[in-house]
Short mmCIF file of C-alpha atoms and ligand atoms in Angstrom, two decimals:
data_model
loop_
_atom_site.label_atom_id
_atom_site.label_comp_id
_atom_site.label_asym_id
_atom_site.label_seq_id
_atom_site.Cartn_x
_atom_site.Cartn_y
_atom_site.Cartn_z
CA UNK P 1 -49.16 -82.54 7.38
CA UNK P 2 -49.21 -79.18 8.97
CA UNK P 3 -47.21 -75.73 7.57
CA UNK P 4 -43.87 -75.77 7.77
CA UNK P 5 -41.86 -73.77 10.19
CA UNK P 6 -38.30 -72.10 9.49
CA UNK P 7 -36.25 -73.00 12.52
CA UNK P 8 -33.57 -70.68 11.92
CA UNK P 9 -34.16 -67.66 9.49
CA UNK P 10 -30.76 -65.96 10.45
CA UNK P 11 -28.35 -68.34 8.87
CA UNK P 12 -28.34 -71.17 6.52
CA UNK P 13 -28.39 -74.79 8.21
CA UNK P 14 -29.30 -78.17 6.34
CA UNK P 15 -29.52 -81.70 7.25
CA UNK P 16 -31.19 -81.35 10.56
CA UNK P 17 -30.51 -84.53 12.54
CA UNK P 18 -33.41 -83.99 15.63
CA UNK P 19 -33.31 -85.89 19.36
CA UNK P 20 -34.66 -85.06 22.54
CA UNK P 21 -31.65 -84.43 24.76
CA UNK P 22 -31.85 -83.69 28.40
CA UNK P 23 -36.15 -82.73 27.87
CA UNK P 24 -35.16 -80.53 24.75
CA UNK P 25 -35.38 -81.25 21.02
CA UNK P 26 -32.28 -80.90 20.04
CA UNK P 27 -30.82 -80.36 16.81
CA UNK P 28 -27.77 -81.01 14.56
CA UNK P 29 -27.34 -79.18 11.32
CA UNK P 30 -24.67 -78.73 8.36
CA UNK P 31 -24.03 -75.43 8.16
CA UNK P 32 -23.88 -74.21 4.57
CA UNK P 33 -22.04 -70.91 3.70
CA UNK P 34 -21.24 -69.25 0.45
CA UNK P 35 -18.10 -70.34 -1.04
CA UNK P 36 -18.05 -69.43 -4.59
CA UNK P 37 -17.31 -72.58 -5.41
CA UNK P 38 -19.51 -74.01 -9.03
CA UNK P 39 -22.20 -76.08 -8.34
CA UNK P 40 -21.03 -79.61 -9.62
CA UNK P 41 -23.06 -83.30 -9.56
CA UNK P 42 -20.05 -84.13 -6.85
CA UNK P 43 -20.97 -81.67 -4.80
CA UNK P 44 -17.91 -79.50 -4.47
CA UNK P 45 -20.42 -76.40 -3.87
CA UNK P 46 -20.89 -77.88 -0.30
CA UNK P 47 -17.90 -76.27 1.20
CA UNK P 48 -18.93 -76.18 4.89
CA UNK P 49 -17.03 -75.86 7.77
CA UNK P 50 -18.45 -75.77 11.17
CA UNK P 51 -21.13 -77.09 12.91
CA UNK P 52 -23.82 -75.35 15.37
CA UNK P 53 -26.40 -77.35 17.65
CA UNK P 54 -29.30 -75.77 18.34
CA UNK P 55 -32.03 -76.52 21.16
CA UNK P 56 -35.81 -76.07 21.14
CA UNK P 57 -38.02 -75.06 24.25
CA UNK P 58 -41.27 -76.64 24.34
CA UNK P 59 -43.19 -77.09 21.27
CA UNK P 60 -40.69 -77.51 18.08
CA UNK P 61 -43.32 -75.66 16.27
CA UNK P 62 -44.18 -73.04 18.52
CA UNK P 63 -40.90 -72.71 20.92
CA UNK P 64 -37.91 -70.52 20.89
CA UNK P 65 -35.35 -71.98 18.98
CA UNK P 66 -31.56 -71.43 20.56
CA UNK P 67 -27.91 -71.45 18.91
CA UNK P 68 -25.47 -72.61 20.78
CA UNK P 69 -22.82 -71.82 18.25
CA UNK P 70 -19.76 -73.60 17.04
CA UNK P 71 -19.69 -77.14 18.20
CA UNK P 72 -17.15 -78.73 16.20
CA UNK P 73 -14.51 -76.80 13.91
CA UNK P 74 -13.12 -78.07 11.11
CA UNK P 75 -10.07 -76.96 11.58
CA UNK P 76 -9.95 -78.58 15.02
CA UNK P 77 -10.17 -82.20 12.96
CA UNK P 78 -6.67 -83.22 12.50
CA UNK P 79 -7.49 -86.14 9.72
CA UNK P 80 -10.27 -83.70 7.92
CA UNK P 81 -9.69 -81.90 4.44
CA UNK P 82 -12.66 -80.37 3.39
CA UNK P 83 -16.79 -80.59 3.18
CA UNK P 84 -17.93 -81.12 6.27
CA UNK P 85 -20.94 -82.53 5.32
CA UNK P 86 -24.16 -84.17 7.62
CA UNK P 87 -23.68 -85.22 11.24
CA UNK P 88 -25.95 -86.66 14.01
CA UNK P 89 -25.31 -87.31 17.91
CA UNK P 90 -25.94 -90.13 20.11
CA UNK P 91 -25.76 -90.19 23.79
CA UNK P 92 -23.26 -92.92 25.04
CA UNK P 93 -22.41 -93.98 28.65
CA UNK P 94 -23.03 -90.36 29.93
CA UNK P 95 -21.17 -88.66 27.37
CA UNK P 96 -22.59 -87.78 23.68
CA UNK P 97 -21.19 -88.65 20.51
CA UNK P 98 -20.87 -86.64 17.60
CA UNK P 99 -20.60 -88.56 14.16
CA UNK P 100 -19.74 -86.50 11.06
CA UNK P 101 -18.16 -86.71 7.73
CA UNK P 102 -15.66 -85.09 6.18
CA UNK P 103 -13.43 -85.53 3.27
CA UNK P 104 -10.12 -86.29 4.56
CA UNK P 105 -6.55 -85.26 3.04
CA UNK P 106 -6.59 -87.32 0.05
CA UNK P 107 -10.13 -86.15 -0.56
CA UNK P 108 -12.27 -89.35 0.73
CA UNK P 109 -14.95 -89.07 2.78
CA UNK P 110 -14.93 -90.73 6.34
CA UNK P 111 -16.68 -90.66 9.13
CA UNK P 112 -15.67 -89.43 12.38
CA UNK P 113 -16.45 -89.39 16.13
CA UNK P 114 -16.44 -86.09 18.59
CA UNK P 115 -17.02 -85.77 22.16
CA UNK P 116 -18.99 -84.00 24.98
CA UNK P 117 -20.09 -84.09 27.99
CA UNK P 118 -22.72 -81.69 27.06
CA UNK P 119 -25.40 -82.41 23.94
CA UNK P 120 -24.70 -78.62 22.97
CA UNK P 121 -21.12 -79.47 23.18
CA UNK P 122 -18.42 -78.21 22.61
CA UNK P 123 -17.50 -81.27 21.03
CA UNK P 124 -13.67 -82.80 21.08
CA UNK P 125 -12.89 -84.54 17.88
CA UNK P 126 -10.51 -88.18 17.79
CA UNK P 127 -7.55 -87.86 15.87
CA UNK P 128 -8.32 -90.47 13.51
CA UNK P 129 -11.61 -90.98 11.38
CA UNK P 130 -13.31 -94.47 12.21
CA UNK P 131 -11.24 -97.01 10.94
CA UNK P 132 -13.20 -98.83 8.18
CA UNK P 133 -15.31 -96.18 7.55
CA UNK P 134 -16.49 -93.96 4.18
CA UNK P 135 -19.37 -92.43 2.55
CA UNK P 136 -21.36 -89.74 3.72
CA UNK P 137 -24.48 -89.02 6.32
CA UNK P 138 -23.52 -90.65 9.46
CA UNK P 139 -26.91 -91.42 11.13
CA UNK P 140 -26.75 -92.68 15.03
CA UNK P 141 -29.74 -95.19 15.92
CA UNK P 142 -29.60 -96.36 19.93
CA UNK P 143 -31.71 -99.36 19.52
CA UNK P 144 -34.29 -100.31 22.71
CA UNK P 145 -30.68 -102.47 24.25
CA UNK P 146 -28.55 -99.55 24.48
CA UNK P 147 -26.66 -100.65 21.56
CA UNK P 148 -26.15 -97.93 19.01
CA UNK P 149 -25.70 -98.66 15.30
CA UNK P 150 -24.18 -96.32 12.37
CA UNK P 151 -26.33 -96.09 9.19
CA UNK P 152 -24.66 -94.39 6.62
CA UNK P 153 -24.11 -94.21 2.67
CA UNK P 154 -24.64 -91.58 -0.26
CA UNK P 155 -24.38 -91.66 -3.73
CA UNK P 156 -22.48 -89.72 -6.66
CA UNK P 157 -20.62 -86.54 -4.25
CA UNK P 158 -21.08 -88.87 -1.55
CA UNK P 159 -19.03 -91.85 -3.17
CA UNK P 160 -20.74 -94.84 -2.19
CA UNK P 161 -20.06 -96.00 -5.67
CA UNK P 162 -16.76 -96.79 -5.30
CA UNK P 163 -17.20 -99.35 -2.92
CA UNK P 164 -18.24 -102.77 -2.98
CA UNK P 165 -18.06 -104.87 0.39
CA UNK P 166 -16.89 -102.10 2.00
CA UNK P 167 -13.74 -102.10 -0.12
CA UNK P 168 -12.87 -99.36 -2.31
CA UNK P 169 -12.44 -101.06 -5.75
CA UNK P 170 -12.39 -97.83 -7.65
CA UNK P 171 -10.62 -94.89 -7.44
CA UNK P 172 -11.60 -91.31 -7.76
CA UNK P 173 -10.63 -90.95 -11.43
CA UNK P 174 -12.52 -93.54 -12.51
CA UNK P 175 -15.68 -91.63 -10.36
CA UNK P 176 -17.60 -90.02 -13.84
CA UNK P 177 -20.61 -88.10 -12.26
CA UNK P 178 -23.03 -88.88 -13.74
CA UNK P 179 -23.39 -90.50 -17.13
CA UNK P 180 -27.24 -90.73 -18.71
CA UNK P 181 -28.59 -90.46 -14.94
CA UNK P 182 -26.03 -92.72 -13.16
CA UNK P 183 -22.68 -92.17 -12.06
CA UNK P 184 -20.94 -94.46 -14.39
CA UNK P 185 -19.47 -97.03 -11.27
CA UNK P 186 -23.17 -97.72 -10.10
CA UNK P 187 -25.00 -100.60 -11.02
CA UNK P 188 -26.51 -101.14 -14.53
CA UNK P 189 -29.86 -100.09 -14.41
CA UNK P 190 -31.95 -103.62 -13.77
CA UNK P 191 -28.97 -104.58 -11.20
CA UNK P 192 -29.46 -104.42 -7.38
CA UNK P 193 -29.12 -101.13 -6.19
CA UNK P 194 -26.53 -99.82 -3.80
CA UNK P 195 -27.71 -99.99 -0.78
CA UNK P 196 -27.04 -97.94 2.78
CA UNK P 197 -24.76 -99.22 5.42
CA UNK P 198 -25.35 -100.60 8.81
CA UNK P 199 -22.93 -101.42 11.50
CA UNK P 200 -23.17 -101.71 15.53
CA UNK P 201 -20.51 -99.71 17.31
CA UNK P 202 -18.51 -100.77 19.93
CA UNK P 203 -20.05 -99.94 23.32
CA UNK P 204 -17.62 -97.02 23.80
CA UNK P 205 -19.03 -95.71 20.39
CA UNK P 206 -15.38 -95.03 18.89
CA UNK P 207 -15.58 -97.99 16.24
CA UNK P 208 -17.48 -100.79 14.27
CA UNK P 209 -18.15 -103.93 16.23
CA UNK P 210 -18.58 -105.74 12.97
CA UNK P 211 -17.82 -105.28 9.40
CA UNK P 212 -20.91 -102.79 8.02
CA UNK P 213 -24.19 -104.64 6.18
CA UNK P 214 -25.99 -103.60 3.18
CA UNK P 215 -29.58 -102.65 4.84
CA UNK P 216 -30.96 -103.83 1.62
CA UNK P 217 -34.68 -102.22 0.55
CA UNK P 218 -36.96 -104.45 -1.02
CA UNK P 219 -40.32 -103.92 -2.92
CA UNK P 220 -43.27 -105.82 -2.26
CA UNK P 221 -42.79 -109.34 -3.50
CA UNK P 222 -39.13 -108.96 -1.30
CA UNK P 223 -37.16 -108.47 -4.49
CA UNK P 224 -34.02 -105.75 -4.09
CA UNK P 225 -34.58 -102.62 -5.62
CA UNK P 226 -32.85 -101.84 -8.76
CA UNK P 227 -30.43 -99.34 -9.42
CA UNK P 228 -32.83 -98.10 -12.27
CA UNK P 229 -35.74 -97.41 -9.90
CA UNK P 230 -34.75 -93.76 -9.37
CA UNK P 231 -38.10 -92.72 -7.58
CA UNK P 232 -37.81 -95.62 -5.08
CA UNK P 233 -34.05 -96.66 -4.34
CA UNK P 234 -31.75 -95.46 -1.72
CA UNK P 235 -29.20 -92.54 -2.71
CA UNK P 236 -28.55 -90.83 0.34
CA UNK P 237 -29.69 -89.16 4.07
CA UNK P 238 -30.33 -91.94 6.20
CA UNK P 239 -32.58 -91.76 8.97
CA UNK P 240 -33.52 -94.78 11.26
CA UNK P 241 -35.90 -94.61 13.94
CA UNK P 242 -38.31 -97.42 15.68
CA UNK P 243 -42.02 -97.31 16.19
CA UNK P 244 -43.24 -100.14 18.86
CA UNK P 245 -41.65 -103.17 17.16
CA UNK P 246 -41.48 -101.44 14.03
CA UNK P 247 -37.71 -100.29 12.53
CA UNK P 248 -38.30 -97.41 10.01
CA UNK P 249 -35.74 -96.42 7.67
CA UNK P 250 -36.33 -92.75 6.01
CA UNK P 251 -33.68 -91.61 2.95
CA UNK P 252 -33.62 -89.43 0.05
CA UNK P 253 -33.97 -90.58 -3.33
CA UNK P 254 -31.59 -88.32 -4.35
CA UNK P 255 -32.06 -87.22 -7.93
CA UNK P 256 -35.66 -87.56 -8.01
CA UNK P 257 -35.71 -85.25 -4.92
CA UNK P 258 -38.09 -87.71 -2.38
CA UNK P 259 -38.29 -88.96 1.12
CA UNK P 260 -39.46 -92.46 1.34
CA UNK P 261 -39.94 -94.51 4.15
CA UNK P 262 -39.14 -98.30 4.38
CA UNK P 263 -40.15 -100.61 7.30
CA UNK P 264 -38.92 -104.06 8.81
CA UNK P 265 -39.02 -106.07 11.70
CA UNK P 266 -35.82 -106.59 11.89
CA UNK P 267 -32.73 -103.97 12.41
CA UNK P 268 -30.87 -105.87 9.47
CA UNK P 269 -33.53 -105.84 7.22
CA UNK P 270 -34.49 -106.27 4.72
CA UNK P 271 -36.93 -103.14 4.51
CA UNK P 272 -39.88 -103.10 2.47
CA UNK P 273 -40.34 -99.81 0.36
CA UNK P 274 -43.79 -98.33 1.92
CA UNK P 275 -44.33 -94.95 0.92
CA UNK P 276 -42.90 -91.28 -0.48
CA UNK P 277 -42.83 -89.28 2.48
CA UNK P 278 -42.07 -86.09 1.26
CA UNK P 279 -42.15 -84.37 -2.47
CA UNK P 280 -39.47 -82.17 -4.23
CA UNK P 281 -38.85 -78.99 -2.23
CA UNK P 282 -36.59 -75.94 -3.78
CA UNK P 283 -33.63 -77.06 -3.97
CA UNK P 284 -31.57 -80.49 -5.38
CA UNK P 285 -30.88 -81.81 -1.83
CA UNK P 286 -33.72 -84.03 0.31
CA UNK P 287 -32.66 -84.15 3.96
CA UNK P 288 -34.17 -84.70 7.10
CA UNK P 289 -34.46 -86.63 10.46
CA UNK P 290 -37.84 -87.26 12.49
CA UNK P 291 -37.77 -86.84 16.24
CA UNK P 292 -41.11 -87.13 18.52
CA UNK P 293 -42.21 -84.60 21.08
CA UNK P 294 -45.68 -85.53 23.63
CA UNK P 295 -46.33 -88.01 21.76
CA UNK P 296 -46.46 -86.34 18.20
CA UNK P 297 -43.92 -87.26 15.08
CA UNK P 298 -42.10 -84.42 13.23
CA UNK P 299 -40.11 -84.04 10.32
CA UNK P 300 -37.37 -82.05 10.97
CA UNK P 301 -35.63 -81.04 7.08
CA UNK P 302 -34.68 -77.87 4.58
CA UNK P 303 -35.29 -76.28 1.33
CA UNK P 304 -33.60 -73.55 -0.29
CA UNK P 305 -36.33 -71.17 -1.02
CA UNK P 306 -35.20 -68.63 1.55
CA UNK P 307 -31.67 -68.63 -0.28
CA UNK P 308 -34.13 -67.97 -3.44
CA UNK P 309 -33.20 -71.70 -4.60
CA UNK P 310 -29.52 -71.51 -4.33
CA UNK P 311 -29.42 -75.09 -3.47
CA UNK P 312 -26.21 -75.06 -1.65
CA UNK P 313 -27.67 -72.78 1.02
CA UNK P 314 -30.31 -74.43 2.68
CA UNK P 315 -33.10 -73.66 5.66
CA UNK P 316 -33.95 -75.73 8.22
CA UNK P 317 -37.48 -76.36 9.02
CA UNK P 318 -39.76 -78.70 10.76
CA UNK P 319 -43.34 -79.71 10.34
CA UNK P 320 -45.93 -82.41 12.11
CA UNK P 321 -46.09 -85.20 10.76
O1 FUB T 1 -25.11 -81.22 3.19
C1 FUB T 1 -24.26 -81.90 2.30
C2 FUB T 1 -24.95 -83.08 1.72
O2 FUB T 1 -26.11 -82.66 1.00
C3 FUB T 1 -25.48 -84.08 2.70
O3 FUB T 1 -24.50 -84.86 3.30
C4 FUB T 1 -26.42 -84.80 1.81
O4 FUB T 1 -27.29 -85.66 2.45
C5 FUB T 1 -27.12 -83.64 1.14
O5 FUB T 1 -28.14 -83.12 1.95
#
């Protein structure tokens, strides 16, 4: 892999979700700030409110790198609370889609949908989060069809553990983060993992066609992952993209601080753990996206060493892969 580049030394972005809009890489951070609020395992330190889009001429190592400032407001979201945490756009009919997630008034996190006619928006936010959804890190895969699917899911702060067929059949007080290395409504350690969601959106993008699927991540016999296998299973930061016939699914192992990389033939899955993609970096959060430009692959994702590891303010950064 080549040296890293810092996309955006003025101000502290994470998360990058990377496309090629309109002949431009262009990008989709968080946009972490300092709140003064403790760090916590739930991730209350992750106060953000706004999002920027950025846009890269050329080159994303070499070319000049653009703001084009606020894109979405939090307090323009009537249903949001708090945390507005990772996002990612996909172009739809014309128009492009912003999908983000916030906590909402009662402090669960949804996901919801913002428009624009531009990809550097501004974008116009629905009234109402998707109905159905939850979790965290909304990522937007168009598939070779047109049809674009919603991959999504985090653990612990992200509270994927409270759900179980996309029902949530525990509450917030019963949420313990973490207990001996788990949060104490995961799995037992040599259970199934959780595993990240998928779900086709309706062809206007504004819902879920169908009820969302575990895109389950298998080892190589085809046996589930456990919930024990900390280096290998899924905790959050999903990233789907497609090589040829190939679907490749990219996440972040959370607590052990990795990017792995699963593969499958199929958009359902199941996905067969391949490879760590990427080793710790400063900083408790793993985050990225992985966007091509002539023909090259590059990993668009953060650390915190610029903040001098204050891991809720984090750098954007991109390197070839
Ligand atoms: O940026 C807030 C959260 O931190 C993201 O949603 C997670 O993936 C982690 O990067």
């Amino acid at each position: 892999m080549s040296e890293a580049r810092y996309l955006w030394p003025e101000d502290y972005m994470a998360d990058p979700s990377a496309h090629v809009f309109n002949g431009k890489i262009t990008i989709y951070p968080s946009h972490d700030r300092e709140s003064g609020i403790p760090e916590r395992d739930n991730g209350d330190h992750f106060d953000m409110k706004d999002y920027h889009a950025f846009t890269i001429d050329g080159d994303p190592m070499t070319g000049k790198v653009t703001d084009h400032g606020v894109v979405l407001d939090i307090a323009d979201v009537p249903w949001a609370g708090r945390q507005l945490w990772d996002n990612d756009v996909a172009e739809i009919g014309g128009r492009y889609h912003l999908y983000f997630c916030a906590k909402d008034r009662s402090d669960v996190f949804r996901i919801g949908v913002a428009t624009s006619d531009s990809p550097t928006g501004p974008f116009k936010p629905e009234p109402e989060p998707i109905p159905g959804s939850y979790s965290i890190d909304p990522c937007a895969f168009k598939d070779d069809d047109g049809s674009v699917y919603l991959v999504f899911g985090g653990l612990w702060g992200g509270q994927l553990q409270r759900y179980r067929d996309n029902k949530a059949v525990h509450s917030a007080e019963e949420d313990t983060l973490p207990v001996d290395g788990r949060a104490a409504l995961e799995p037992q350690p040599d259970e199934a993992a959780l595993c990240p969601k998928i779900a086709r959106l309706t062809a206007d993008g504004f819902a879920f066609a169908e009820a969302p699927r575990d895109l389950v991540i298998v080892d190589g016999d085809g046996v589930p992952l456990r919930a024990g296998d900390h280096s290998r299973r899924f905790f959050e930061a999903s990233w789907l993209h497609k090589e040829g016939d190939t679907y490749v699914f990219t996440y972040s192992t959370g607590d052990t601080h990795l990017l792995c990389r699963a593969t499958s033939k199929s958009l359902y899955g199941p996905y067969t753990f391949q490879s760590e993609i990427l080793g710790p970096q400063v900083g408790w959060t793993t985050h990225h996206s992985i966007a091509f430009w002539n023909g090259r692959r590059y990993l668009f994702h953060h650390d915190s060493a610029p903040s001098g590891g204050r891991t809720w303010l984090r750098s954007m950064k991109v390197k070839e892969l």
